GROMACS .gro file of C-alpha atoms in nm:
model
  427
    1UNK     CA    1   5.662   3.421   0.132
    2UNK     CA    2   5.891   3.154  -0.091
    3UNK     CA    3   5.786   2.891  -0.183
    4UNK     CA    4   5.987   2.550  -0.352
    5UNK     CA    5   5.861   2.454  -0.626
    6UNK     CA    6   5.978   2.428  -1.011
    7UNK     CA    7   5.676   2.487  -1.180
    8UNK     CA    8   5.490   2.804  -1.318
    9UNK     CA    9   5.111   2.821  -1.341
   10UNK     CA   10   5.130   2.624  -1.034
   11UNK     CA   11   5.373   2.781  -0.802
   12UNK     CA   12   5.130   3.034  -0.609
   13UNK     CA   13   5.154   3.217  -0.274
   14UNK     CA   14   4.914   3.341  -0.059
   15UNK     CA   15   4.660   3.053  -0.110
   16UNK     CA   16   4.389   3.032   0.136
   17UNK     CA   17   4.466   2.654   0.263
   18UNK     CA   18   4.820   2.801   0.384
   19UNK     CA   19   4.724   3.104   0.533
   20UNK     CA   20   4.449   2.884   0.736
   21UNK     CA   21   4.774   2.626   0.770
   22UNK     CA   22   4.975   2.913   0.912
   23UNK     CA   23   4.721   3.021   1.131
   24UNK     CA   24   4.716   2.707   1.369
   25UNK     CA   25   5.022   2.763   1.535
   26UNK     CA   26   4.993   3.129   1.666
   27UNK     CA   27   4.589   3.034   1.731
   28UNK     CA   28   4.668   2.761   1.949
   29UNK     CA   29   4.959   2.933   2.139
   30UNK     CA   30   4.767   3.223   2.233
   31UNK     CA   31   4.466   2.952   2.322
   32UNK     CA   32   4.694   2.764   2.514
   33UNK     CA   33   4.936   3.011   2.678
   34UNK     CA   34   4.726   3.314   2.791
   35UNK     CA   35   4.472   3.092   3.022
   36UNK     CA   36   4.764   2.929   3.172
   37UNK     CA   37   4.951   3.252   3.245
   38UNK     CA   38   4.670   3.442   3.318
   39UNK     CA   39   4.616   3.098   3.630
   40UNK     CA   40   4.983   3.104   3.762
   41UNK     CA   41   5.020   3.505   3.747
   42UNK     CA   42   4.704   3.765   3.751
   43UNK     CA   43   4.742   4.101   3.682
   44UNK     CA   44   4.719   4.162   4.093
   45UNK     CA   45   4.981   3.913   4.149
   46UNK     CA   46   5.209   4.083   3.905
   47UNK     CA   47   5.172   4.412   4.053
   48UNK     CA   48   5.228   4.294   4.399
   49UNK     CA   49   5.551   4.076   4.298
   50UNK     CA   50   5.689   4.209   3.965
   51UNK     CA   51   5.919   3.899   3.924
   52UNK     CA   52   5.604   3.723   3.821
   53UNK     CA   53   5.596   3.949   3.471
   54UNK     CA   54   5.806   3.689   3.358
   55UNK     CA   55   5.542   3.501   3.303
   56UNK     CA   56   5.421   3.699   3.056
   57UNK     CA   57   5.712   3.646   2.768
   58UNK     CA   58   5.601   3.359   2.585
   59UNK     CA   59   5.227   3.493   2.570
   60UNK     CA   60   5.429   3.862   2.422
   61UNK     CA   61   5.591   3.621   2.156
   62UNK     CA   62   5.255   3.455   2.066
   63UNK     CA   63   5.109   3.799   2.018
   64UNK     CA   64   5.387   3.879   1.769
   65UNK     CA   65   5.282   3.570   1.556
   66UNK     CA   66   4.894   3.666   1.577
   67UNK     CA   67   5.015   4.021   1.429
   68UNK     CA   68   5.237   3.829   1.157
   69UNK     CA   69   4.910   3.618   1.106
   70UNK     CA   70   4.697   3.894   1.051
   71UNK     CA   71   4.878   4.086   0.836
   72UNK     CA   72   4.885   3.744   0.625
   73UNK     CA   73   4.513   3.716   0.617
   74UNK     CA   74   4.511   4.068   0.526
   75UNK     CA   75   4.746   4.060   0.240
   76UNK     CA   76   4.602   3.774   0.091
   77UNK     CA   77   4.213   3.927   0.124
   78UNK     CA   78   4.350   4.188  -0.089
   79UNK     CA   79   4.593   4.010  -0.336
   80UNK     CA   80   4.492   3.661  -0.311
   81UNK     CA   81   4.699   3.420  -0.445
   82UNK     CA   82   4.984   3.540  -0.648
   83UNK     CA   83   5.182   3.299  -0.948
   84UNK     CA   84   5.448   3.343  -1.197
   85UNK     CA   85   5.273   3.299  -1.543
   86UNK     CA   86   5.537   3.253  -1.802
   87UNK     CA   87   5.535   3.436  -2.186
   88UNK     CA   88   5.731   3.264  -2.426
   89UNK     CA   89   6.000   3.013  -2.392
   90UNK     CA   90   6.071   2.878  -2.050
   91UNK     CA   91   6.432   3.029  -1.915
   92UNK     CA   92   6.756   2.918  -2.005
   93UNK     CA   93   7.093   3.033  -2.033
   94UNK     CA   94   7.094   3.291  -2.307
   95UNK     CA   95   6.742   3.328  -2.305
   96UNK     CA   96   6.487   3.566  -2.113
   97UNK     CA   97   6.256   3.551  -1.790
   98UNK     CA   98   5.932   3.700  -1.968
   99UNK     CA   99   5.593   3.671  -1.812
  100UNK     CA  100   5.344   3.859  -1.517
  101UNK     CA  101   5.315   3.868  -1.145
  102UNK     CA  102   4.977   3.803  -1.133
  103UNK     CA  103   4.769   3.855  -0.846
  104UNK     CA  104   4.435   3.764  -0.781
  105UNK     CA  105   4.327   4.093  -0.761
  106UNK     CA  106   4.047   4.214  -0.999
  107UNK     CA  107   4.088   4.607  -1.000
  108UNK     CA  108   4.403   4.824  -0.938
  109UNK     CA  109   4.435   5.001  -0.587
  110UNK     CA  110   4.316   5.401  -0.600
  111UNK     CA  111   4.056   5.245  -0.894
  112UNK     CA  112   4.145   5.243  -1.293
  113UNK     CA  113   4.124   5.624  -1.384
  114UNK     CA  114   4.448   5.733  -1.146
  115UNK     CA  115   4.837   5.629  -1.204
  116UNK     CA  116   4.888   5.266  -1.187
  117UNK     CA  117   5.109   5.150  -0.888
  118UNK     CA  118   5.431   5.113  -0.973
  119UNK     CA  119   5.660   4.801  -0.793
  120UNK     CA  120   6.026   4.685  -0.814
  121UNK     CA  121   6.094   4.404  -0.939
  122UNK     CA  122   6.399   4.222  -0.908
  123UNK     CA  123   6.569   3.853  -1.038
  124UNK     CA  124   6.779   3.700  -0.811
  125UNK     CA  125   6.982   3.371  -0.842
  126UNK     CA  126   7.024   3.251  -0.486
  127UNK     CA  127   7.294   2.986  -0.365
  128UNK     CA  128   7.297   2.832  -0.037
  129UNK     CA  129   7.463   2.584   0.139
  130UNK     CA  130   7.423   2.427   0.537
  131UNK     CA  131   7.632   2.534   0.783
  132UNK     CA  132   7.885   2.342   0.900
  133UNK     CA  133   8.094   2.420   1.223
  134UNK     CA  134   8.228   2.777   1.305
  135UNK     CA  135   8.404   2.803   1.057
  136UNK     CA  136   8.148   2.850   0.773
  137UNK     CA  137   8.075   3.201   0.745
  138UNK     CA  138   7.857   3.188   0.458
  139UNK     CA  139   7.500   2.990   0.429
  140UNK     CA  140   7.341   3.227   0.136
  141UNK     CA  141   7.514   3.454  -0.107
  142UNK     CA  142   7.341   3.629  -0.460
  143UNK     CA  143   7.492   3.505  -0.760
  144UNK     CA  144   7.343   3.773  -0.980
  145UNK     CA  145   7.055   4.023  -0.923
  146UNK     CA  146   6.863   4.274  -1.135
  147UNK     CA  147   6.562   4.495  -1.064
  148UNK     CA  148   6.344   4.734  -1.256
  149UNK     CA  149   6.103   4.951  -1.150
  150UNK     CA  150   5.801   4.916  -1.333
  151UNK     CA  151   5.435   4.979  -1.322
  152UNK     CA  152   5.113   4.776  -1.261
  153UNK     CA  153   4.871   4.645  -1.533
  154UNK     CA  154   4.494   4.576  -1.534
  155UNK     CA  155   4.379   4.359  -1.796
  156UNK     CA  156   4.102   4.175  -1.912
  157UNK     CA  157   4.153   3.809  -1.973
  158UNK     CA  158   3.892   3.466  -2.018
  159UNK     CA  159   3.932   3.406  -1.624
  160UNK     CA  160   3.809   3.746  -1.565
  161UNK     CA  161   3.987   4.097  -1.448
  162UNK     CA  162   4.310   4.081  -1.309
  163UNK     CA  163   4.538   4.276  -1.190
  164UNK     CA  164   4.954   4.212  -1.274
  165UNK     CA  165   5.327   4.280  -1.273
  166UNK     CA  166   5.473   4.287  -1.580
  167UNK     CA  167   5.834   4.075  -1.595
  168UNK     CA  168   6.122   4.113  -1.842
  169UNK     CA  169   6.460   4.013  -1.746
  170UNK     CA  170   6.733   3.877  -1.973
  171UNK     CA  171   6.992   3.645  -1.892
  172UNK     CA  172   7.356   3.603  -1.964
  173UNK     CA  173   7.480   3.254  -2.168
  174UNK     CA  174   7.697   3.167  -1.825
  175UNK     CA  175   7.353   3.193  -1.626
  176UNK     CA  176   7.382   2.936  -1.350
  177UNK     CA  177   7.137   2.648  -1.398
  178UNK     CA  178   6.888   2.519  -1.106
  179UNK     CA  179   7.044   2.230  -0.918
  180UNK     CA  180   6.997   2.072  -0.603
  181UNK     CA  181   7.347   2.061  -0.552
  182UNK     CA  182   7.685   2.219  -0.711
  183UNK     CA  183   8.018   2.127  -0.680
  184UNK     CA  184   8.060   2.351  -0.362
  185UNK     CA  185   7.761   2.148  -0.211
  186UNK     CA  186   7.502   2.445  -0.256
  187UNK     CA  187   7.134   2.435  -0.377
  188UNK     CA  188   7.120   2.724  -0.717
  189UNK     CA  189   6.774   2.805  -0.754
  190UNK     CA  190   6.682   3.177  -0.955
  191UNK     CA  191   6.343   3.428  -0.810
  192UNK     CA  192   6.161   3.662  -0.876
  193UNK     CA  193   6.050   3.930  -0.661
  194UNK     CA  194   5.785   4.156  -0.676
  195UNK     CA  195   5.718   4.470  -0.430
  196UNK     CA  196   5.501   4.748  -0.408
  197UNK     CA  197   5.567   5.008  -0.119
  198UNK     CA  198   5.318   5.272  -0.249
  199UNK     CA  199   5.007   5.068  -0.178
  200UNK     CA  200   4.866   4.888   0.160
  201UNK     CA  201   4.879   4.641   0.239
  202UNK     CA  202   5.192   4.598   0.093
  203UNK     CA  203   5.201   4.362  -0.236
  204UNK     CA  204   5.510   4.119  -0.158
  205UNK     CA  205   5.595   3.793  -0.410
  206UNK     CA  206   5.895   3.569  -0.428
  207UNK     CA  207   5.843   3.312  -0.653
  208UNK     CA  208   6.128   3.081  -0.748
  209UNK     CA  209   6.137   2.970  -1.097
  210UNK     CA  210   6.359   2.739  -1.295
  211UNK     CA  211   6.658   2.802  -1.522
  212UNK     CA  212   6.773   2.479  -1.716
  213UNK     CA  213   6.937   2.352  -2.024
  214UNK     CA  214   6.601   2.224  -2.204
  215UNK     CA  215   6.690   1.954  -2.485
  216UNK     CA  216   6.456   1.962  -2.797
  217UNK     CA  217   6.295   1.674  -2.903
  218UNK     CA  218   6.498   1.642  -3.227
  219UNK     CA  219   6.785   1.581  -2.964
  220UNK     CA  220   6.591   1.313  -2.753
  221UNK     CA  221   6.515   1.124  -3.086
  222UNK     CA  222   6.842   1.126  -3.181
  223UNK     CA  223   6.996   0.939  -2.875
  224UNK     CA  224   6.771   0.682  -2.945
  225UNK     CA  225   6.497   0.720  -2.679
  226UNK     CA  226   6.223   0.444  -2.680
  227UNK     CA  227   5.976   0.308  -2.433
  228UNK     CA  228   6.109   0.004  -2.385
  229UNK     CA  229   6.280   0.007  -2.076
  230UNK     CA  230   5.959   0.070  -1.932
  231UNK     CA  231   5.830  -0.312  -1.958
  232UNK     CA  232   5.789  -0.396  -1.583
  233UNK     CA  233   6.015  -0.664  -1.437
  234UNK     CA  234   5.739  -0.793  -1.216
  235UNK     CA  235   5.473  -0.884  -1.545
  236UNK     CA  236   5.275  -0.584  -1.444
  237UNK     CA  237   5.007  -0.530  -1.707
  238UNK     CA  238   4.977  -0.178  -1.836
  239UNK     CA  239   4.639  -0.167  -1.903
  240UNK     CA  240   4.560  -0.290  -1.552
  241UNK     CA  241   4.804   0.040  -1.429
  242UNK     CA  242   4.612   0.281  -1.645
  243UNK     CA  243   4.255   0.213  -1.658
  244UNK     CA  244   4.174   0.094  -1.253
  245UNK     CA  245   4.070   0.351  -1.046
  246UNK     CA  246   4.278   0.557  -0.863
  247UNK     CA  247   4.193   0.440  -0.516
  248UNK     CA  248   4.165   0.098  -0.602
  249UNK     CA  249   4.494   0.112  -0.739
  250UNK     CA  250   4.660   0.282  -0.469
  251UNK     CA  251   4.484  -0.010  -0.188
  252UNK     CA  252   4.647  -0.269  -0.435
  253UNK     CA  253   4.964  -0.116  -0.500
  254UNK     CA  254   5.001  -0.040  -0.090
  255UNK     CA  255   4.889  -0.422  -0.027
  256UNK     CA  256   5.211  -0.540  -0.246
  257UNK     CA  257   5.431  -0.275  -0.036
  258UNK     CA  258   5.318  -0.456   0.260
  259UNK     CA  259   5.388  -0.765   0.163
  260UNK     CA  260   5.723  -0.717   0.036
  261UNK     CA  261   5.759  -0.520   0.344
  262UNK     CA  262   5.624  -0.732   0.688
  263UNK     CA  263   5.808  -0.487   0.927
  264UNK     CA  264   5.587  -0.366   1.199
  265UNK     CA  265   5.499   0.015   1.239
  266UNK     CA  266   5.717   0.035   1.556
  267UNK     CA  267   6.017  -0.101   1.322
  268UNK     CA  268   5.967   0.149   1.057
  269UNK     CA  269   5.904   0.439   1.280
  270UNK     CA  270   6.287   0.571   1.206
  271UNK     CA  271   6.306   0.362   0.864
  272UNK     CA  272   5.936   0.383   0.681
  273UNK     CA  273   5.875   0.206   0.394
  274UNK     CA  274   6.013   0.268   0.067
  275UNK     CA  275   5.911   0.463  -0.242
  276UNK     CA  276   5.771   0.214  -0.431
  277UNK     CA  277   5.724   0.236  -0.840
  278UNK     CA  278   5.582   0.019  -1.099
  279UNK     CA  279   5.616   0.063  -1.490
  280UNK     CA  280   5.522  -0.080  -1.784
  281UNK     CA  281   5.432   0.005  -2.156
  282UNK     CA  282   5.153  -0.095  -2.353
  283UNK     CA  283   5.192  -0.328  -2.689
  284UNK     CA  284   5.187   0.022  -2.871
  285UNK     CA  285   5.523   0.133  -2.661
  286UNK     CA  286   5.299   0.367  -2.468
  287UNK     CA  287   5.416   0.401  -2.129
  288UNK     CA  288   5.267   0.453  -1.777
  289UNK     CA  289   5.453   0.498  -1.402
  290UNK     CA  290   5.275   0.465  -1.110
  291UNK     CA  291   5.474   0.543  -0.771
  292UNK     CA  292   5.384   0.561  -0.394
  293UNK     CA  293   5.529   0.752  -0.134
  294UNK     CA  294   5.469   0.820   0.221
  295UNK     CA  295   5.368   0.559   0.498
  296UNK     CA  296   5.016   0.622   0.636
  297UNK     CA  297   5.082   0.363   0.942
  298UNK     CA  298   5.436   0.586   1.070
  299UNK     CA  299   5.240   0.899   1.018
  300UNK     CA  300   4.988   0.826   1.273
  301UNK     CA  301   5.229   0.668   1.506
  302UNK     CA  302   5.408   0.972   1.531
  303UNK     CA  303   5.086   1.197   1.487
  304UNK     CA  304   5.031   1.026   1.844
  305UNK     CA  305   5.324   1.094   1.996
  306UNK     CA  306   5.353   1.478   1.909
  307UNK     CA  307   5.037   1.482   2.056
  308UNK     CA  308   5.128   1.362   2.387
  309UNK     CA  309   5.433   1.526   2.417
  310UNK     CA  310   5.218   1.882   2.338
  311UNK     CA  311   4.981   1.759   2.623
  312UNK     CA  312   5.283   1.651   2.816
  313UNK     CA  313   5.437   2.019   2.775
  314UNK     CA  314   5.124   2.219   2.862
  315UNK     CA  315   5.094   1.967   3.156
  316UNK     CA  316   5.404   2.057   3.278
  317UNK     CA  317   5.416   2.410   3.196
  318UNK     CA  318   5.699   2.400   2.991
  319UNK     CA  319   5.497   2.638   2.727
  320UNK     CA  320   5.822   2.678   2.495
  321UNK     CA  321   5.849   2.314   2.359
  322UNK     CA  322   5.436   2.394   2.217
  323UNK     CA  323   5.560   2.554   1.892
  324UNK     CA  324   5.857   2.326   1.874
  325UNK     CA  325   5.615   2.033   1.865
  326UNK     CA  326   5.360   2.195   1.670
  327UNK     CA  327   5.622   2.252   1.406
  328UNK     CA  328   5.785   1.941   1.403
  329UNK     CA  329   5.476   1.775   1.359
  330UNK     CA  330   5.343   1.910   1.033
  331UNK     CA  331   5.679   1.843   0.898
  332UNK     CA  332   5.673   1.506   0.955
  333UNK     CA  333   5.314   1.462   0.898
  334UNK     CA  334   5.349   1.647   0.561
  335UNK     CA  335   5.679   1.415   0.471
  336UNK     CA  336   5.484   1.070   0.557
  337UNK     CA  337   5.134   1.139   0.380
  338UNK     CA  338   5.060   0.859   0.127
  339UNK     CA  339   5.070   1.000  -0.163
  340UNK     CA  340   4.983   0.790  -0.534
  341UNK     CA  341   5.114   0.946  -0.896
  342UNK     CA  342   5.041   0.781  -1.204
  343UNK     CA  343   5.154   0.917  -1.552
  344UNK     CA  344   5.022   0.763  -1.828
  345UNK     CA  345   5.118   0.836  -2.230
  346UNK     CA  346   4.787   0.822  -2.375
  347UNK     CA  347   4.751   0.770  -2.810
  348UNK     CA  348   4.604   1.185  -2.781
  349UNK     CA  349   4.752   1.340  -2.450
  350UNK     CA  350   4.925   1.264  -2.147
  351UNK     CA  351   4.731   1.206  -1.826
  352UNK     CA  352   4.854   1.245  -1.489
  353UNK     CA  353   4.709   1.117  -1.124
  354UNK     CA  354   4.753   1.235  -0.808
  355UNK     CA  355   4.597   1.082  -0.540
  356UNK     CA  356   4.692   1.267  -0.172
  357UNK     CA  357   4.479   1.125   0.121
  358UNK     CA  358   4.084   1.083  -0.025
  359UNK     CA  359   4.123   1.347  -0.310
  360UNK     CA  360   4.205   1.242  -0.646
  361UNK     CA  361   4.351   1.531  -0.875
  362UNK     CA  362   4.389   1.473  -1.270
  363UNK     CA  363   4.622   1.677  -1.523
  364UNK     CA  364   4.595   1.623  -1.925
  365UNK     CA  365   4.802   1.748  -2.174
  366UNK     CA  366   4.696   1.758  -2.495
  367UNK     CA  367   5.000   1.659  -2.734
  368UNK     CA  368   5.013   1.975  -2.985
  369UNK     CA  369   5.039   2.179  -2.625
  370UNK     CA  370   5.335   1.985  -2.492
  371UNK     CA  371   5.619   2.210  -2.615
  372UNK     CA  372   5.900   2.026  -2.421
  373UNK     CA  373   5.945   1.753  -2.135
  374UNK     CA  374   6.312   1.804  -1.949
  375UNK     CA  375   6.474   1.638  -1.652
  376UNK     CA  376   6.570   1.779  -1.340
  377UNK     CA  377   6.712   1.765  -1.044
  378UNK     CA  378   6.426   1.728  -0.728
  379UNK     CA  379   6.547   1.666  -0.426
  380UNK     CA  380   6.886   1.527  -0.247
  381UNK     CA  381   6.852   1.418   0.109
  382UNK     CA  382   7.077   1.158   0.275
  383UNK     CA  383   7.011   0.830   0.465
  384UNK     CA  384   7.118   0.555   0.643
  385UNK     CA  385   7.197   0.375   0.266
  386UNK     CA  386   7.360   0.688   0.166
  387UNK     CA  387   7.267   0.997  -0.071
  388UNK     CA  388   6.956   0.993  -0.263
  389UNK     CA  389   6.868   1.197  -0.535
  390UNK     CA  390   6.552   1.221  -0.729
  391UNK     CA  391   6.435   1.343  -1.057
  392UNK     CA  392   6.103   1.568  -1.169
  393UNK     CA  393   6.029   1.626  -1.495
  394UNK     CA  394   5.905   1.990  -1.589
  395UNK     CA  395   5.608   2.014  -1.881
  396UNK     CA  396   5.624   2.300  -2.108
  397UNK     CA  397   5.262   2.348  -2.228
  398UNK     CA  398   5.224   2.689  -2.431
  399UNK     CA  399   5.249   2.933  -2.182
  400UNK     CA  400   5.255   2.724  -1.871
  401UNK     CA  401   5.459   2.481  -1.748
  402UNK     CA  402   5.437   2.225  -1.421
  403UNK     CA  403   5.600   1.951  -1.261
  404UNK     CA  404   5.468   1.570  -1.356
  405UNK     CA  405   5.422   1.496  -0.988
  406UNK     CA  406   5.694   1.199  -1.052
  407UNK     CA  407   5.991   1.185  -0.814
  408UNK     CA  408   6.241   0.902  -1.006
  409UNK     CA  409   6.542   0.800  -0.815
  410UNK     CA  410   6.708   0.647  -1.137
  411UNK     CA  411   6.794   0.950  -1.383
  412UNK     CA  412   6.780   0.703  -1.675
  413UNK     CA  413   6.455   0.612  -1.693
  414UNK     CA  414   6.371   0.928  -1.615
  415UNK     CA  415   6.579   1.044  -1.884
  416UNK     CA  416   6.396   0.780  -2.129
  417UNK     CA  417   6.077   0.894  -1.977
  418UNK     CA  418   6.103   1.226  -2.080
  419UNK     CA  419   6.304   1.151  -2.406
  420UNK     CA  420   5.915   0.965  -2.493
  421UNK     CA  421   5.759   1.270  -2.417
  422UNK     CA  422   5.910   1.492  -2.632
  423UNK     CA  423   5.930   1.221  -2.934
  424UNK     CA  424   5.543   1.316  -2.946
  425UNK     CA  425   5.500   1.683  -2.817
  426UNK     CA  426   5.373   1.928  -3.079
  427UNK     CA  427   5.110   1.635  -3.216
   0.00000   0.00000   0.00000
């Protein structure tokens, strides 16, 4: 049940939209499979030629997914979505993981008058690295691990009742950080796990959270951090970038891509467009970014073509490349959605977005919340120009913190970006 993802308030498991999401697969198998099999080999047929059981393996397998699915929709009826909240400062080297499981959950299991549940929970800081050729013998090792057992809590809060895990872990001053990639070529990232045997269904989070060196804002003032390497090389006009509606924008923005980009959508299919981004600041050194990812026109290319090669399969009754397809497809599907982010620094707060097919989300910050603003390593991936690395930049506000939605390929500006940030967190 992991899940990537940097932030805290945010990062939560279990949601409804996945578990419907992780449904579709083992639905549609045993929709597809069992009429098929149940055509080419009958239950008379079988017992008159026993060969023809064999027929019967890949609907078995699609049974075991339906189990794992229920058990999901289960789980999640009776936890609902579970997050790491954080308590205090966010962790670092030589400072503490401090915060709650929570579940959604509204009354502990066996009711409030008998002995809470107790669960083990455990902080992990997990390295892995690809395997290459035989003779890699190691993908994943533990860096460090520590568990407690400790008991559940039922408290009261504004959103309601809920029911939690409490979470108190210290760590050394040599903790590794989070990073996309070490020295050794492996991804560092730290969890924290959550399990309770005693009760049913099972409670069961992993949550990954992020350990980095955070830089106060005294620090980004004093490197000289200013806003003015956000004033756009191509004359954009900040006000236009900040105050036009977010689907407007995004129809304008993609109409420049185009343009700057002529290539058919057979041409991109193996090379889609670009992530484009467009910055500027406004005369009072307030600064927005606006970037666009994804390439609507690819997407549904391809969206066709998994779908006749899944027609294709069943066609041909070569049931195993179903899943395959199915799996591949909302991979690439999920990589190649247009997605629009726009973070603007606003006089009072700091406004963020996010527009992901026809829904629009926004995020504001007021100013005194905004603890901190850091840098950190997204995502590496290579391609045919060579590696690529991007940035996200993690908001402490109070007791929650979450990613800008921003994805910056030049560590500078994202560097200035947050260095702006912090010069007016607090107020």
């Amino acid at each position: 049940m992991a899940r990537n993802g940097v932030g805290f308030g945010d990062v939560r498991i279990g949601r409804w939209r996945n578990v419907v999401l992780a449904g579709i697969m083992p639905l549609v198998l045993n929709a597809v499979v069992w009429p098929l099999v149940m055509s080419q080999a009958p239950p008379v047929v079988v017992l008159a030629d026993p060969r023809q059981a064999m027929w019967y393996v890949i609907p078995l397998v699609g049974v075991v997914f339906l189990v794992w699915w229920v058990k999901m929709v289960v789980r999640t009826a009776r936890w609902g979505p579970l997050y790491f909240q954080l308590s205090g400062d966010p962790p670092r080297p030589g400072g503490r993981v401090k915060g709650w499981v929570v579940t959604g959950a509204g009354s502990l299991p066996g009711g409030a008058h008998g002995a809470a549940p107790e669960c083990t929970v455990t902080l992990r800081c997990v390295a892995r690295r690809d395997r290459v050729g035989k003779s890699s013998k190691e993908v994943q090792r533990v860096l460090a691990e520590v568990s407690e057992t400790v008991a559940m809590e039922q408290v009261v809060t504004a959103a309601g009742r809920q029911v939690r895990v409490p979470v108190d872990f210290g760590l050394p001053e040599n903790a590794a950080t989070s990073t996309a990639a070490n020295e050794r070529g492996e991804r560092i990232w730290w969890e924290v796990e959550a399990r309770g045997r005693a009760v049913r269904p099972r409670l069961h989070a992993e949550i990954r959270i992020p350990v980095v060196h955070l830089a106060s804002a005294a620090e980004a003032d004093g490197a000289g951090v200013t806003a003015g390497g956000f004033e756009s090389p191509g004359g954009a006009d900040a006000h236009h970038l900040i105050t036009t509606e977010a689907r407007e924008l995004y129809s304008e923005l993609e109409q420049r891509r185009s343009e700057a980009d002529g290539r058919g959508v057979f041409a991109r299919l193996l090379r889609p467009r670009r992530q484009a981004e467009h910055h500027a600041a406004t005369p009072g050194g307030e600064p927005v970014v606006v970037q666009l990812r994804g390439d609507g026109g690819v997407r549904r290319l391809w969206s066709l073509i998994f779908l006749v090669l899944g027609v294709a399969a069943v066609a041909f009754g070569v049931i195993l490349a179903v899943p395959v397809v199915l799996v591949v497809a909302l991979i690439v599907r999920g990589a190649l959605r247009p997605v629009m982010v726009r973070l603007a620094v606003q006089p009072d707060h700091l406004v963020c977005d996010r527009l992901r097919g026809r829904k629009v989300r926004r995020r504001e910050w007021a100013w005194p919340d905004i603890s901190t603003c850091q840098t950190m390593v997204g995502v590496q991936f290579l391609t045919l120009g060579g590696l690529v690395t991007r940035w996200d930049l993690m908001i402490q506000a109070g007791m929650r913190s979450g990613m800008a939605g921003l994805r910056m390929e030049d560590d500078g500006m994202a560097n200035t970006l947050a260095g702006v940030i912090n010069s007016r967190a607090g107020g």
